[in-house]
Amino acid sequence: MARSSGLLERKQARACRAAPDVMPSLVQAAKDTSYICQQAFRNRRWNCSSIERAPNYTPELLSGTREQAFVYAMSAAAAVWRLARGCALGNLAACSCATPPRREPPSPSALIASSSLTSRSVSFDAMSARNSFKWGGCGDDVRSASRMAKRFLQGSSAPGSGSTSKFMHAVNMHNNRAGRRAVEQSLTLECKCHGVSGSCSVRTCWRGLDSKGPAAAAIRLFRKYSTAAEVRPKTGSRLPPLYHHDNLLYTTKSPDYCLPDKKRGSLGTIGRQCNGSSSGYEGCEYLCCGRGHVTKTREILERCECKYISCCYSVKCKTCKNIITTYECN
């Protein structure tokens, strides 16, 4: 049904049929991407509201802009995070806990300096023993999750057969990979202490994902959004060499998003609320593009100074008037 309605392409529908248990994770990843993107850009001229129209994207998410690069990378990062958690929770048949690293666990001195240590007292004599540390627990299987996400997300085909379309597809796939890499780089060392009376004679360590969810990877990707590199095809549809796989790439300069322009996917900022006392991105000067703003005040009535009346098991409140001031772009 999703295939016939255009929500999934042929290769994606095939991947869905082959592993239907991954779909709930991918659906949640799509919701994560929408929420995180709108939160990250809520104070920018482009506020990611157009992502709600997926898969019927507006031009700014189809023409190779920085914004498109972020959305592609974030969707991949969210997919990897959700799939990795699904693996660790035993919800997916194709994976479970991560295979322990081949290298030995970190030295005791490295663990002492690590922020992942608990506040429990540690016996330094016990920690100095070589066998005090071992890999264990259930680490997040980011490698398997990344492989599954890649299979699904890169199942989308190039929008056309020309060299330009193929090049755009190559850029999108590069940004997908950058998103997956952002999750891999978000893995942190977690350890649990074992021993009599807090002696920590044995410490079990594993590598896990941040409890903040895909937002941890989003912080990395938002920084990369600001430093994204513009690329042009050199030969055929291939990407130019020497572009680091962690960078975000774009092919088309973004509009300034100040005024409505359907052809370029700009909704404009007319009517957007801004901060009248800020000089940052959310400030009226920047958000309103120098057009000025109007100040609006309204009075609201709220309950205040509430007191609990013990004799009657009731709460008695006063009614207070509050003045709310808002600023809207012209």
mmCIF file of C-alpha atoms in Angstrom:
data_model
loop_
_atom_site.group_PDB
_atom_site.id
_atom_site.type_symbol
_atom_site.label_atom_id
_atom_site.label_comp_id
_atom_site.label_asym_id
_atom_site.label_seq_id
_atom_site.Cartn_x
_atom_site.Cartn_y
_atom_site.Cartn_z
ATOM 1 C CA MET A 1 0.000 0.000 0.000
ATOM 2 C CA ALA A 2 2.819 2.389 0.898
ATOM 3 C CA ARG A 3 4.521 1.481 -2.377
ATOM 4 C CA SER A 4 1.422 2.170 -4.494
ATOM 5 C CA SER A 5 0.755 5.465 -2.717
ATOM 6 C CA GLY A 6 4.269 6.697 -3.434
ATOM 7 C CA LEU A 7 5.474 6.720 0.179
ATOM 8 C CA LEU A 8 8.084 4.035 -0.509
ATOM 9 C CA GLU A 9 10.185 3.305 -3.550
ATOM 10 C CA ARG A 10 10.572 -0.195 -4.982
ATOM 11 C CA LYS A 11 13.820 -1.038 -3.165
ATOM 12 C CA GLN A 12 12.493 0.417 0.080
ATOM 13 C CA ALA A 13 9.276 -1.589 -0.179
ATOM 14 C CA ARG A 14 11.380 -4.719 -0.755
ATOM 15 C CA ALA A 15 13.452 -3.955 2.352
ATOM 16 C CA CYS A 16 10.235 -3.426 4.310
ATOM 17 C CA ARG A 17 8.847 -6.812 3.258
ATOM 18 C CA ALA A 18 12.154 -8.527 4.062
ATOM 19 C CA ALA A 19 12.274 -7.113 7.623
ATOM 20 C CA PRO A 20 8.850 -5.793 8.677
ATOM 21 C CA ASP A 21 9.944 -5.570 12.325
ATOM 22 C CA VAL A 22 12.180 -2.579 11.532
ATOM 23 C CA MET A 23 9.305 -0.409 10.338
ATOM 24 C CA PRO A 24 8.090 0.799 13.786
ATOM 25 C CA SER A 25 11.633 2.025 14.481
ATOM 26 C CA LEU A 26 11.778 3.824 11.131
ATOM 27 C CA VAL A 27 8.371 5.412 11.670
ATOM 28 C CA GLN A 28 9.510 6.712 15.051
ATOM 29 C CA ALA A 29 12.751 7.932 13.451
ATOM 30 C CA ALA A 30 10.713 9.986 10.959
ATOM 31 C CA LYS A 31 8.837 11.594 13.864
ATOM 32 C CA ASP A 32 12.131 12.249 15.651
ATOM 33 C CA THR A 33 13.544 13.935 12.546
ATOM 34 C CA SER A 34 10.537 16.226 12.202
ATOM 35 C CA TYR A 35 10.530 17.227 15.867
ATOM 36 C CA ILE A 36 14.298 17.714 16.194
ATOM 37 C CA CYS A 37 14.563 19.699 12.960
ATOM 38 C CA GLN A 38 11.776 22.075 13.975
ATOM 39 C CA GLN A 39 13.306 22.512 17.421
ATOM 40 C CA ALA A 40 16.790 23.176 16.010
ATOM 41 C CA PHE A 41 15.563 25.801 13.525
ATOM 42 C CA ARG A 42 12.657 27.260 15.490
ATOM 43 C CA ASN A 43 14.364 30.659 15.762
ATOM 44 C CA ARG A 44 15.711 30.783 12.200
ATOM 45 C CA ARG A 45 14.140 32.307 9.106
ATOM 46 C CA TRP A 46 13.742 28.778 7.766
ATOM 47 C CA ASN A 47 12.075 26.970 10.654
ATOM 48 C CA CYS A 48 11.750 23.483 9.105
ATOM 49 C CA SER A 49 7.947 23.635 9.121
ATOM 50 C CA SER A 50 7.882 22.306 5.546
ATOM 51 C CA ILE A 51 9.142 18.909 6.741
ATOM 52 C CA GLU A 52 5.587 18.176 7.849
ATOM 53 C CA ARG A 53 4.657 17.808 4.168
ATOM 54 C CA ALA A 54 6.919 14.768 3.675
ATOM 55 C CA PRO A 55 7.180 12.977 1.323
ATOM 56 C CA ASN A 56 5.807 15.887 -0.749
ATOM 57 C CA TYR A 57 8.737 18.169 -0.007
ATOM 58 C CA THR A 58 8.835 21.814 -1.041
ATOM 59 C CA PRO A 59 11.651 23.034 -3.373
ATOM 60 C CA GLU A 60 14.156 23.959 -0.659
ATOM 61 C CA LEU A 61 14.300 20.276 0.320
ATOM 62 C CA LEU A 62 14.647 19.067 -3.271
ATOM 63 C CA SER A 63 17.161 21.461 -4.821
ATOM 64 C CA GLY A 64 20.302 20.553 -2.875
ATOM 65 C CA THR A 65 20.334 23.288 -0.198
ATOM 66 C CA ARG A 66 22.004 23.246 3.222
ATOM 67 C CA GLU A 67 18.568 22.610 4.691
ATOM 68 C CA GLN A 68 18.142 19.518 2.537
ATOM 69 C CA ALA A 69 21.582 18.317 3.639
ATOM 70 C CA PHE A 70 20.595 18.607 7.312
ATOM 71 C CA VAL A 71 17.270 16.830 6.843
ATOM 72 C CA TYR A 72 18.878 13.920 4.965
ATOM 73 C CA ALA A 73 21.614 13.584 7.577
ATOM 74 C CA MET A 74 19.203 13.886 10.496
ATOM 75 C CA SER A 75 16.811 11.297 9.068
ATOM 76 C CA ALA A 76 19.694 8.829 8.776
ATOM 77 C CA ALA A 77 20.920 9.604 12.304
ATOM 78 C CA ALA A 78 17.450 9.129 13.793
ATOM 79 C CA ALA A 79 17.008 5.847 11.912
ATOM 80 C CA VAL A 80 20.322 4.473 13.204
ATOM 81 C CA TRP A 81 19.573 5.522 16.780
ATOM 82 C CA ARG A 82 16.090 3.967 16.800
ATOM 83 C CA LEU A 83 17.269 0.766 15.142
ATOM 84 C CA ALA A 84 20.214 0.434 17.541
ATOM 85 C CA ARG A 85 17.882 0.768 20.515
ATOM 86 C CA GLY A 86 15.548 -1.756 18.920
ATOM 87 C CA CYS A 87 18.477 -4.146 18.629
ATOM 88 C CA ALA A 88 19.474 -3.770 22.282
ATOM 89 C CA LEU A 89 15.872 -4.201 23.474
ATOM 90 C CA GLY A 90 15.465 -7.408 21.482
ATOM 91 C CA ASN A 91 12.760 -6.011 19.210
ATOM 92 C CA LEU A 92 14.551 -6.817 15.938
ATOM 93 C CA ALA A 93 15.338 -10.284 14.661
ATOM 94 C CA ALA A 94 18.444 -9.262 12.701
ATOM 95 C CA CYS A 95 20.473 -7.940 15.652
ATOM 96 C CA SER A 96 20.773 -7.798 19.405
ATOM 97 C CA CYS A 97 23.601 -6.434 21.574
ATOM 98 C CA ALA A 98 26.764 -5.087 20.012
ATOM 99 C CA THR A 99 29.779 -7.338 19.627
ATOM 100 C CA PRO A 100 32.375 -6.284 22.233
ATOM 101 C CA PRO A 101 35.310 -4.326 20.783
ATOM 102 C CA ARG A 102 38.452 -6.308 20.020
ATOM 103 C CA ARG A 103 40.703 -3.926 21.874
ATOM 104 C CA GLU A 104 40.958 -4.197 25.646
ATOM 105 C CA PRO A 105 38.827 -1.965 27.874
ATOM 106 C CA PRO A 106 40.335 1.418 28.778
ATOM 107 C CA SER A 107 42.978 1.600 31.487
ATOM 108 C CA PRO A 108 41.849 2.428 35.021
ATOM 109 C CA SER A 109 43.386 5.915 34.767
ATOM 110 C CA ALA A 110 41.358 6.620 31.644
ATOM 111 C CA LEU A 111 38.204 5.465 33.362
ATOM 112 C CA ILE A 112 38.892 7.638 36.399
ATOM 113 C CA ALA A 113 39.072 10.677 34.133
ATOM 114 C CA SER A 114 35.965 9.648 32.209
ATOM 115 C CA SER A 115 32.755 11.479 32.948
ATOM 116 C CA SER A 116 30.887 8.181 32.703
ATOM 117 C CA LEU A 117 32.220 7.017 36.089
ATOM 118 C CA THR A 118 29.709 6.711 38.878
ATOM 119 C CA SER A 119 30.093 8.540 42.151
ATOM 120 C CA ARG A 120 30.695 5.298 44.034
ATOM 121 C CA SER A 121 33.966 4.944 45.951
ATOM 122 C CA VAL A 122 36.580 3.005 44.002
ATOM 123 C CA SER A 123 39.381 0.827 45.308
ATOM 124 C CA PHE A 124 42.487 1.957 43.429
ATOM 125 C CA ASP A 125 44.318 -1.235 44.361
ATOM 126 C CA ALA A 126 41.582 -3.283 42.777
ATOM 127 C CA MET A 127 41.438 -0.987 39.763
ATOM 128 C CA SER A 128 45.117 -1.425 39.101
ATOM 129 C CA ALA A 129 44.663 -5.103 38.330
ATOM 130 C CA ARG A 130 44.686 -5.878 34.634
ATOM 131 C CA ASN A 131 41.653 -8.144 34.863
ATOM 132 C CA SER A 132 39.554 -5.610 36.811
ATOM 133 C CA PHE A 133 37.829 -4.547 33.628
ATOM 134 C CA LYS A 134 35.964 -6.532 31.014
ATOM 135 C CA TRP A 135 33.612 -5.902 28.154
ATOM 136 C CA GLY A 136 30.052 -6.942 28.947
ATOM 137 C CA GLY A 137 26.565 -5.570 29.327
ATOM 138 C CA CYS A 138 24.484 -4.899 26.248
ATOM 139 C CA GLY A 139 26.131 -2.302 24.077
ATOM 140 C CA ASP A 140 24.116 -0.586 21.358
ATOM 141 C CA ASP A 141 24.726 -2.317 18.031
ATOM 142 C CA VAL A 142 25.236 0.823 15.991
ATOM 143 C CA ARG A 143 27.104 -1.065 13.280
ATOM 144 C CA SER A 144 24.162 -3.353 12.465
ATOM 145 C CA ALA A 145 21.707 -0.466 12.838
ATOM 146 C CA SER A 146 23.755 1.663 10.448
ATOM 147 C CA ARG A 147 23.794 -1.159 7.914
ATOM 148 C CA MET A 148 19.987 -1.561 8.110
ATOM 149 C CA ALA A 149 19.398 2.191 7.885
ATOM 150 C CA LYS A 150 21.693 2.428 4.876
ATOM 151 C CA ARG A 151 19.870 -0.411 3.123
ATOM 152 C CA PHE A 152 16.530 1.338 3.589
ATOM 153 C CA LEU A 153 17.464 4.991 3.086
ATOM 154 C CA GLN A 154 19.735 4.392 0.110
ATOM 155 C CA GLY A 155 17.001 2.315 -1.473
ATOM 156 C CA SER A 156 15.649 5.571 -2.867
ATOM 157 C CA SER A 157 16.668 6.060 -6.461
ATOM 158 C CA ALA A 158 17.918 9.143 -8.254
ATOM 159 C CA PRO A 159 15.028 11.436 -9.296
ATOM 160 C CA GLY A 160 16.102 11.264 -12.941
ATOM 161 C CA SER A 161 18.505 9.625 -15.354
ATOM 162 C CA GLY A 162 20.625 12.695 -16.153
ATOM 163 C CA SER A 163 24.056 13.386 -14.703
ATOM 164 C CA THR A 164 22.697 16.263 -12.574
ATOM 165 C CA SER A 165 20.102 14.009 -10.951
ATOM 166 C CA LYS A 166 22.668 11.318 -10.306
ATOM 167 C CA PHE A 167 25.033 13.837 -8.791
ATOM 168 C CA MET A 168 22.270 15.137 -6.504
ATOM 169 C CA HIS A 169 21.563 11.564 -5.469
ATOM 170 C CA ALA A 170 25.259 11.042 -4.668
ATOM 171 C CA VAL A 171 25.222 14.175 -2.486
ATOM 172 C CA ASN A 172 22.109 12.964 -0.651
ATOM 173 C CA MET A 173 23.709 9.594 0.007
ATOM 174 C CA HIS A 174 26.843 11.331 1.282
ATOM 175 C CA ASN A 175 24.736 13.338 3.738
ATOM 176 C CA ASN A 176 22.967 10.135 4.802
ATOM 177 C CA ARG A 177 26.365 8.672 5.598
ATOM 178 C CA ALA A 178 27.347 11.780 7.578
ATOM 179 C CA GLY A 179 24.203 11.317 9.664
ATOM 180 C CA ARG A 180 25.002 7.686 10.371
ATOM 181 C CA ARG A 181 28.543 8.647 11.313
ATOM 182 C CA ALA A 182 27.227 11.251 13.766
ATOM 183 C CA VAL A 183 25.507 8.477 15.722
ATOM 184 C CA GLU A 184 28.632 6.317 15.717
ATOM 185 C CA GLN A 185 30.556 9.267 17.152
ATOM 186 C CA SER A 186 27.900 9.704 19.867
ATOM 187 C CA LEU A 187 28.720 6.347 21.488
ATOM 188 C CA THR A 188 30.000 6.758 25.023
ATOM 189 C CA LEU A 189 31.720 4.407 27.440
ATOM 190 C CA GLU A 190 29.462 3.155 30.227
ATOM 191 C CA CYS A 191 30.623 1.025 33.121
ATOM 192 C CA LYS A 192 29.086 -0.792 36.062
ATOM 193 C CA CYS A 193 30.986 -1.571 39.247
ATOM 194 C CA HIS A 194 30.945 -4.989 40.941
ATOM 195 C CA GLY A 195 32.539 -6.115 44.169
ATOM 196 C CA VAL A 196 32.077 -6.473 47.905
ATOM 197 C CA SER A 197 31.370 -3.266 49.825
ATOM 198 C CA GLY A 198 31.954 -1.065 46.802
ATOM 199 C CA SER A 199 35.444 -2.403 46.210
ATOM 200 C CA CYS A 200 34.897 -2.367 42.444
ATOM 201 C CA SER A 201 37.044 -5.479 42.044
ATOM 202 C CA VAL A 202 35.434 -5.994 38.639
ATOM 203 C CA ARG A 203 34.087 -3.347 36.316
ATOM 204 C CA THR A 204 31.904 -4.282 33.349
ATOM 205 C CA CYS A 205 32.023 -1.798 30.467
ATOM 206 C CA TRP A 206 30.108 -1.378 27.228
ATOM 207 C CA ARG A 207 29.582 1.302 24.606
ATOM 208 C CA GLY A 208 26.135 2.839 24.568
ATOM 209 C CA LEU A 209 24.163 5.669 23.019
ATOM 210 C CA ASP A 210 23.315 8.836 24.878
ATOM 211 C CA SER A 211 19.989 8.705 26.706
ATOM 212 C CA LYS A 212 19.035 12.018 25.044
ATOM 213 C CA GLY A 213 18.120 10.060 21.936
ATOM 214 C CA PRO A 214 18.848 11.234 18.380
ATOM 215 C CA ALA A 215 19.205 14.779 19.723
ATOM 216 C CA ALA A 216 22.811 13.975 20.698
ATOM 217 C CA ALA A 217 23.666 13.380 17.036
ATOM 218 C CA ALA A 218 21.567 16.411 16.045
ATOM 219 C CA ILE A 219 23.903 18.705 17.991
ATOM 220 C CA ARG A 220 26.817 17.484 15.885
ATOM 221 C CA LEU A 221 24.860 17.794 12.648
ATOM 222 C CA PHE A 222 23.626 21.295 13.455
ATOM 223 C CA ARG A 223 27.237 22.429 13.786
ATOM 224 C CA LYS A 224 28.038 20.784 10.459
ATOM 225 C CA TYR A 225 25.050 22.567 8.884
ATOM 226 C CA SER A 226 26.796 25.898 9.518
ATOM 227 C CA THR A 227 30.040 24.681 7.933
ATOM 228 C CA ALA A 228 28.533 22.683 5.047
ATOM 229 C CA ALA A 229 30.588 22.700 1.842
ATOM 230 C CA GLU A 230 29.243 23.618 -1.591
ATOM 231 C CA VAL A 231 30.090 21.057 -4.285
ATOM 232 C CA ARG A 232 29.909 20.918 -8.063
ATOM 233 C CA PRO A 233 30.203 17.814 -10.232
ATOM 234 C CA LYS A 234 33.644 17.307 -11.740
ATOM 235 C CA THR A 235 33.282 14.271 -13.954
ATOM 236 C CA GLY A 236 29.993 12.558 -14.616
ATOM 237 C CA SER A 237 27.845 12.155 -11.535
ATOM 238 C CA ARG A 238 30.637 11.461 -9.048
ATOM 239 C CA LEU A 239 31.448 13.572 -6.034
ATOM 240 C CA PRO A 240 34.713 15.514 -6.150
ATOM 241 C CA PRO A 241 37.530 13.774 -4.262
ATOM 242 C CA LEU A 242 38.882 14.716 -0.827
ATOM 243 C CA TYR A 243 35.536 15.571 0.758
ATOM 244 C CA HIS A 244 35.556 14.208 4.274
ATOM 245 C CA HIS A 245 32.690 11.838 4.905
ATOM 246 C CA ASP A 246 31.664 13.688 8.087
ATOM 247 C CA ASN A 247 30.951 16.975 6.291
ATOM 248 C CA LEU A 248 27.540 18.017 5.033
ATOM 249 C CA LEU A 249 27.435 18.925 1.348
ATOM 250 C CA TYR A 250 25.086 21.109 -0.656
ATOM 251 C CA THR A 251 24.840 22.030 -4.324
ATOM 252 C CA THR A 252 22.529 25.066 -4.308
ATOM 253 C CA LYS A 253 22.746 28.252 -2.250
ATOM 254 C CA SER A 254 19.715 28.715 -0.023
ATOM 255 C CA PRO A 255 17.353 31.669 -0.420
ATOM 256 C CA ASP A 256 17.328 34.156 2.451
ATOM 257 C CA TYR A 257 13.780 32.973 3.351
ATOM 258 C CA CYS A 258 12.723 36.568 4.033
ATOM 259 C CA LEU A 259 9.812 36.768 1.586
ATOM 260 C CA PRO A 260 7.421 34.125 0.237
ATOM 261 C CA ASP A 261 8.786 32.431 -2.878
ATOM 262 C CA LYS A 262 7.063 29.166 -3.783
ATOM 263 C CA LYS A 263 9.526 28.376 -6.549
ATOM 264 C CA ARG A 264 12.410 28.311 -4.058
ATOM 265 C CA GLY A 265 10.476 26.918 -1.112
ATOM 266 C CA SER A 266 10.525 30.089 0.985
ATOM 267 C CA LEU A 267 7.539 30.768 3.223
ATOM 268 C CA GLY A 268 8.870 34.163 4.311
ATOM 269 C CA THR A 269 8.889 35.535 7.842
ATOM 270 C CA ILE A 270 5.910 37.892 7.647
ATOM 271 C CA GLY A 271 3.826 37.407 10.784
ATOM 272 C CA ARG A 272 6.509 35.372 12.582
ATOM 273 C CA GLN A 273 6.973 36.123 16.264
ATOM 274 C CA CYS A 274 10.395 37.470 17.221
ATOM 275 C CA ASN A 275 12.278 38.536 20.322
ATOM 276 C CA GLY A 276 12.298 42.312 20.652
ATOM 277 C CA SER A 277 15.260 42.367 23.056
ATOM 278 C CA SER A 278 17.593 39.906 21.322
ATOM 279 C CA SER A 279 20.308 40.560 18.761
ATOM 280 C CA GLY A 280 20.566 36.878 17.819
ATOM 281 C CA TYR A 281 18.803 34.799 15.185
ATOM 282 C CA GLU A 282 15.513 35.037 17.084
ATOM 283 C CA GLY A 283 15.762 38.827 17.343
ATOM 284 C CA CYS A 284 13.388 41.019 15.372
ATOM 285 C CA GLU A 285 16.170 42.711 13.397
ATOM 286 C CA TYR A 286 17.391 39.458 11.874
ATOM 287 C CA LEU A 287 14.179 37.458 11.739
ATOM 288 C CA CYS A 288 12.180 40.296 10.188
ATOM 289 C CA CYS A 289 14.926 40.969 7.592
ATOM 290 C CA GLY A 290 15.023 44.671 8.425
ATOM 291 C CA ARG A 291 11.322 45.193 7.592
ATOM 292 C CA GLY A 292 10.493 46.159 11.146
ATOM 293 C CA HIS A 293 7.945 44.645 13.489
ATOM 294 C CA VAL A 294 4.769 45.469 15.357
ATOM 295 C CA THR A 295 4.385 45.224 19.119
ATOM 296 C CA LYS A 296 1.180 43.711 20.437
ATOM 297 C CA THR A 297 -0.022 43.592 24.039
ATOM 298 C CA ARG A 298 -2.873 41.664 25.513
ATOM 299 C CA GLU A 299 -4.236 41.219 28.992
ATOM 300 C CA ILE A 300 -4.876 37.773 30.392
ATOM 301 C CA LEU A 301 -6.457 36.697 33.658
ATOM 302 C CA GLU A 302 -4.736 33.973 35.651
ATOM 303 C CA ARG A 303 -5.228 32.280 38.993
ATOM 304 C CA CYS A 304 -2.604 33.366 41.515
ATOM 305 C CA GLU A 305 -1.724 33.426 45.213
ATOM 306 C CA CYS A 306 -3.472 30.105 45.730
ATOM 307 C CA LYS A 307 -3.851 28.830 49.296
ATOM 308 C CA TYR A 308 -4.932 25.474 50.596
ATOM 309 C CA ILE A 309 -7.839 25.696 53.079
ATOM 310 C CA SER A 310 -7.309 22.742 55.407
ATOM 311 C CA CYS A 311 -10.679 22.898 57.081
ATOM 312 C CA CYS A 312 -12.597 22.602 53.838
ATOM 313 C CA TYR A 313 -10.121 20.570 51.745
ATOM 314 C CA SER A 314 -10.196 23.229 49.054
ATOM 315 C CA VAL A 315 -7.902 25.699 47.316
ATOM 316 C CA LYS A 316 -8.695 29.406 47.250
ATOM 317 C CA CYS A 317 -7.053 31.616 44.618
ATOM 318 C CA LYS A 318 -7.077 35.220 43.570
ATOM 319 C CA THR A 319 -7.396 36.417 39.984
ATOM 320 C CA CYS A 320 -4.425 38.346 38.661
ATOM 321 C CA LYS A 321 -4.060 40.389 35.497
ATOM 322 C CA ASN A 322 -0.957 39.860 33.397
ATOM 323 C CA ILE A 323 0.149 41.873 30.379
ATOM 324 C CA ILE A 324 1.652 39.762 27.595
ATOM 325 C CA THR A 325 3.791 41.551 25.003
ATOM 326 C CA THR A 326 4.563 39.924 21.663
ATOM 327 C CA TYR A 327 6.443 41.075 18.569
ATOM 328 C CA GLU A 328 5.499 40.140 15.019
ATOM 329 C CA CYS A 329 7.450 40.721 11.829
ATOM 330 C CA ASN A 330 6.010 43.105 9.227
#
